[in-house]
Coordinates of C-alpha atoms in Angstrom, one line a residue:
X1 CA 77.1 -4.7 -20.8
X2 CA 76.7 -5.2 -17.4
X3 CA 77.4 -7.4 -14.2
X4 CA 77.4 -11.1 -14.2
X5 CA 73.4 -12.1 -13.8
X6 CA 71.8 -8.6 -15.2
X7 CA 70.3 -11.1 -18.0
X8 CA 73.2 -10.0 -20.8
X9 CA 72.8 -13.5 -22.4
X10 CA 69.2 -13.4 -22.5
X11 CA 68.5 -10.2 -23.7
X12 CA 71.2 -10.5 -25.9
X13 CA 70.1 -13.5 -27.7
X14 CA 66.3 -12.4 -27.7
X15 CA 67.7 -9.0 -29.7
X16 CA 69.8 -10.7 -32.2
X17 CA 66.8 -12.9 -33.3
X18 CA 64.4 -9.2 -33.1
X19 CA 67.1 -7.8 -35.5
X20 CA 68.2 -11.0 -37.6
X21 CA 72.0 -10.6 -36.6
X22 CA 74.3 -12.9 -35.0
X23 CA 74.7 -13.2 -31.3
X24 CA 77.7 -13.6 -29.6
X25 CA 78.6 -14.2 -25.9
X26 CA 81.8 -13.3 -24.3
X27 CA 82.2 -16.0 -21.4
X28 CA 82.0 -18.0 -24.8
X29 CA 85.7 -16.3 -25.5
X30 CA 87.4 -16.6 -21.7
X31 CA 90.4 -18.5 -21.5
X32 CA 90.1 -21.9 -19.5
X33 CA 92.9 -20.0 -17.0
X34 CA 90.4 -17.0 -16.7
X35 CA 87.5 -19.6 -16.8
X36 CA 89.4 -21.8 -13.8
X37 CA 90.5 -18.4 -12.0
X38 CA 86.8 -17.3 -11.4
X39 CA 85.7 -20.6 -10.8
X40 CA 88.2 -20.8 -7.9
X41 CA 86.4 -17.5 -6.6
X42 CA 89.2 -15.1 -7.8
X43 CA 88.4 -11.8 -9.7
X44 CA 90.1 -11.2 -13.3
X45 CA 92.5 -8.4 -13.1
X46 CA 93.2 -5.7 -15.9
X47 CA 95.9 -8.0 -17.5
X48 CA 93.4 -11.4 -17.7
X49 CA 91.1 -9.4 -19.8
X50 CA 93.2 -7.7 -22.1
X51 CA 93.4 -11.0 -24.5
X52 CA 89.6 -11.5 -24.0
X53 CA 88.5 -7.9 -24.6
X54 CA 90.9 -7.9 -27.8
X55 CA 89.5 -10.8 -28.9
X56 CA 86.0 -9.6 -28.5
X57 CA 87.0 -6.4 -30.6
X58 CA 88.7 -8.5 -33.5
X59 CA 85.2 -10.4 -33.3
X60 CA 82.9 -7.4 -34.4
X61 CA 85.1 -5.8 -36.4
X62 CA 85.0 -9.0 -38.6
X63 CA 81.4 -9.0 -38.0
X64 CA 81.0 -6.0 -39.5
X65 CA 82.3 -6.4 -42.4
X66 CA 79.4 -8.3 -43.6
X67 CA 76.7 -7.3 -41.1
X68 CA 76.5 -6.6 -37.3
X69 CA 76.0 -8.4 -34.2
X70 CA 75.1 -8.5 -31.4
X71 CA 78.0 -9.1 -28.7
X72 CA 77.4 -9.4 -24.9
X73 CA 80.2 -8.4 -22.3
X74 CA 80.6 -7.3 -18.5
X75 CA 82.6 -4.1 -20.0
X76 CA 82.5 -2.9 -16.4
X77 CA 85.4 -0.3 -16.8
X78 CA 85.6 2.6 -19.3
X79 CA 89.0 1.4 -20.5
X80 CA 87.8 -1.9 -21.0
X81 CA 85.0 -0.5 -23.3
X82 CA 87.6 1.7 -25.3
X83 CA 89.3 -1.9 -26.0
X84 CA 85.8 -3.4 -27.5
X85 CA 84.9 -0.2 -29.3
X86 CA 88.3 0.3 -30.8
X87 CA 88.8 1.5 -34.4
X88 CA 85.0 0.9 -34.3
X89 CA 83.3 3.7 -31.9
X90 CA 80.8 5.0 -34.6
X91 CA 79.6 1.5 -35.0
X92 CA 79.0 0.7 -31.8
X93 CA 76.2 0.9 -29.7
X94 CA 76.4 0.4 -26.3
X95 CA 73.3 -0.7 -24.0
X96 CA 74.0 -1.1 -20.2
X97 CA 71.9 -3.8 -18.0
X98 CA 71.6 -1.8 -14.6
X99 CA 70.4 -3.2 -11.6
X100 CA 70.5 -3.4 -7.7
X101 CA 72.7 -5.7 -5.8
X102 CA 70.1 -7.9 -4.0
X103 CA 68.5 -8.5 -7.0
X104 CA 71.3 -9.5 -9.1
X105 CA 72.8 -11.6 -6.8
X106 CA 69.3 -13.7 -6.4
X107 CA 69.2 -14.4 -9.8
X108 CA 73.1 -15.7 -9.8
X109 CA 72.3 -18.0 -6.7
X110 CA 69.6 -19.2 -8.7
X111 CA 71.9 -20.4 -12.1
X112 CA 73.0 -23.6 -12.6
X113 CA 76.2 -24.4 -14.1
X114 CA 77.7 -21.4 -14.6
X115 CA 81.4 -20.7 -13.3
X116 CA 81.1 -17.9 -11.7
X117 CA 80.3 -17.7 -8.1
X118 CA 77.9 -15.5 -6.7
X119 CA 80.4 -14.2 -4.5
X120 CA 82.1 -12.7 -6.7
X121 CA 79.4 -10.4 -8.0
X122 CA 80.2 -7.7 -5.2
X123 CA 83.9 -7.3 -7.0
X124 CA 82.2 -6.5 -10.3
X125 CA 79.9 -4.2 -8.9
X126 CA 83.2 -2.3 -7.0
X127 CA 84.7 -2.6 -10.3
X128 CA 81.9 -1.3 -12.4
X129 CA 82.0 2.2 -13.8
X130 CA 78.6 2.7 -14.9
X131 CA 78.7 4.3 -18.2
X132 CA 77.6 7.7 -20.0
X133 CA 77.5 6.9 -23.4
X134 CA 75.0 4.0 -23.4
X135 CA 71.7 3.8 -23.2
X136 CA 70.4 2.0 -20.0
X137 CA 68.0 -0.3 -19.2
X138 CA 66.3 -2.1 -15.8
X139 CA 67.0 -5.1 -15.8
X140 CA 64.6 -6.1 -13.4
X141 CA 62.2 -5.5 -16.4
X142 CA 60.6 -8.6 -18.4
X143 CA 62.6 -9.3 -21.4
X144 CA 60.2 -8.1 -23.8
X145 CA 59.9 -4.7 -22.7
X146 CA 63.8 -4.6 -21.9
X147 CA 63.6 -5.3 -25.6
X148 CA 60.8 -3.3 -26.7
X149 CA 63.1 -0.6 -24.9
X150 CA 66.3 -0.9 -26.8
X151 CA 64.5 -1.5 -30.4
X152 CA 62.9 1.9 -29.7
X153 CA 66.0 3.5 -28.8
X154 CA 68.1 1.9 -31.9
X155 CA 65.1 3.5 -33.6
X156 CA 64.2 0.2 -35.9
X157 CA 60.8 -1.3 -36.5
X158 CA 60.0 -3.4 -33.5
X159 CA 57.7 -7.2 -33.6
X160 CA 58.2 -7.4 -30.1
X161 CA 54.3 -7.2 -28.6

């Protein structure tokens, strides 16, 4: 979890190979109104994400009937997390992305084809509600250690050098 350009698709994708899971991104579940709301520069409100965040949950809890996965999401607010982690909280593990503004916003001017615009990164950083039950990361750090990192702390074998 984390803001838009903290490197949650990255980092996700690199740990669900290191763990042999499926990976899932959540802009891969936005509606095309949320999806042409942010691309028009316009925040989601509470009520946009409640189908998305639902659907996300449904997601993992049918992943985990079989497995886990590995599921990438802003889940700036609490309440937004106690969607994602409902009827599943013991399962899930949260890992939080942190970073400063100036950096975050360098690497979203820098991304092509993505639909959201970097000016909308300052609402998700007002909206952010940094957590206490994850474990947190720099982001600013190269993807192997961010991984090496979150391996150690999910205390499994790492191959990440």
């Amino acid at each position: 979890m984390g803001v838009s350009g903290c490197g949650k698709s990255t980092i996700g994708s690199l740990l669900s190979k290191e763990l042999g899971i499926p990976f899932f991104d959540g802009d891969d579940f936005h509606s095309d109104k949320n999806i042409k709301k942010m691309a028009s520069g316009k925040a989601l409100n509470d009520d946009d994400r409640l189908d998305w965040l639902s659907c996300l949950n449904t997601l993992a809890k049918k992943q985990l009937v079989t497995n886990s996965c590995v599921i990438v999401c802003s889940a700036l607010k609490r309440k937004y997390r106690n969607i994602l982690s409902e009827n599943i909280e013991q399962e899930t593990q949260w890992i939080y992305l942190s970073g400063s503004f100036d950096m975050i916003y360098e690497r979203i001017n820098s991304r092509v084809g993505h639909f959201m615009p970097p000016e909308l990164l300052k609402s998700q950083f007002d909206t952010l509600e940094e957590p206490k039950n994850a474990f947190e990361v720099d982001s600013s750090l190269k993807p192997k250690e961010i991984i090496k990192k979150i391996i150690e702390n999910l205390g499994v074998e790492t191959r990440v050098n």
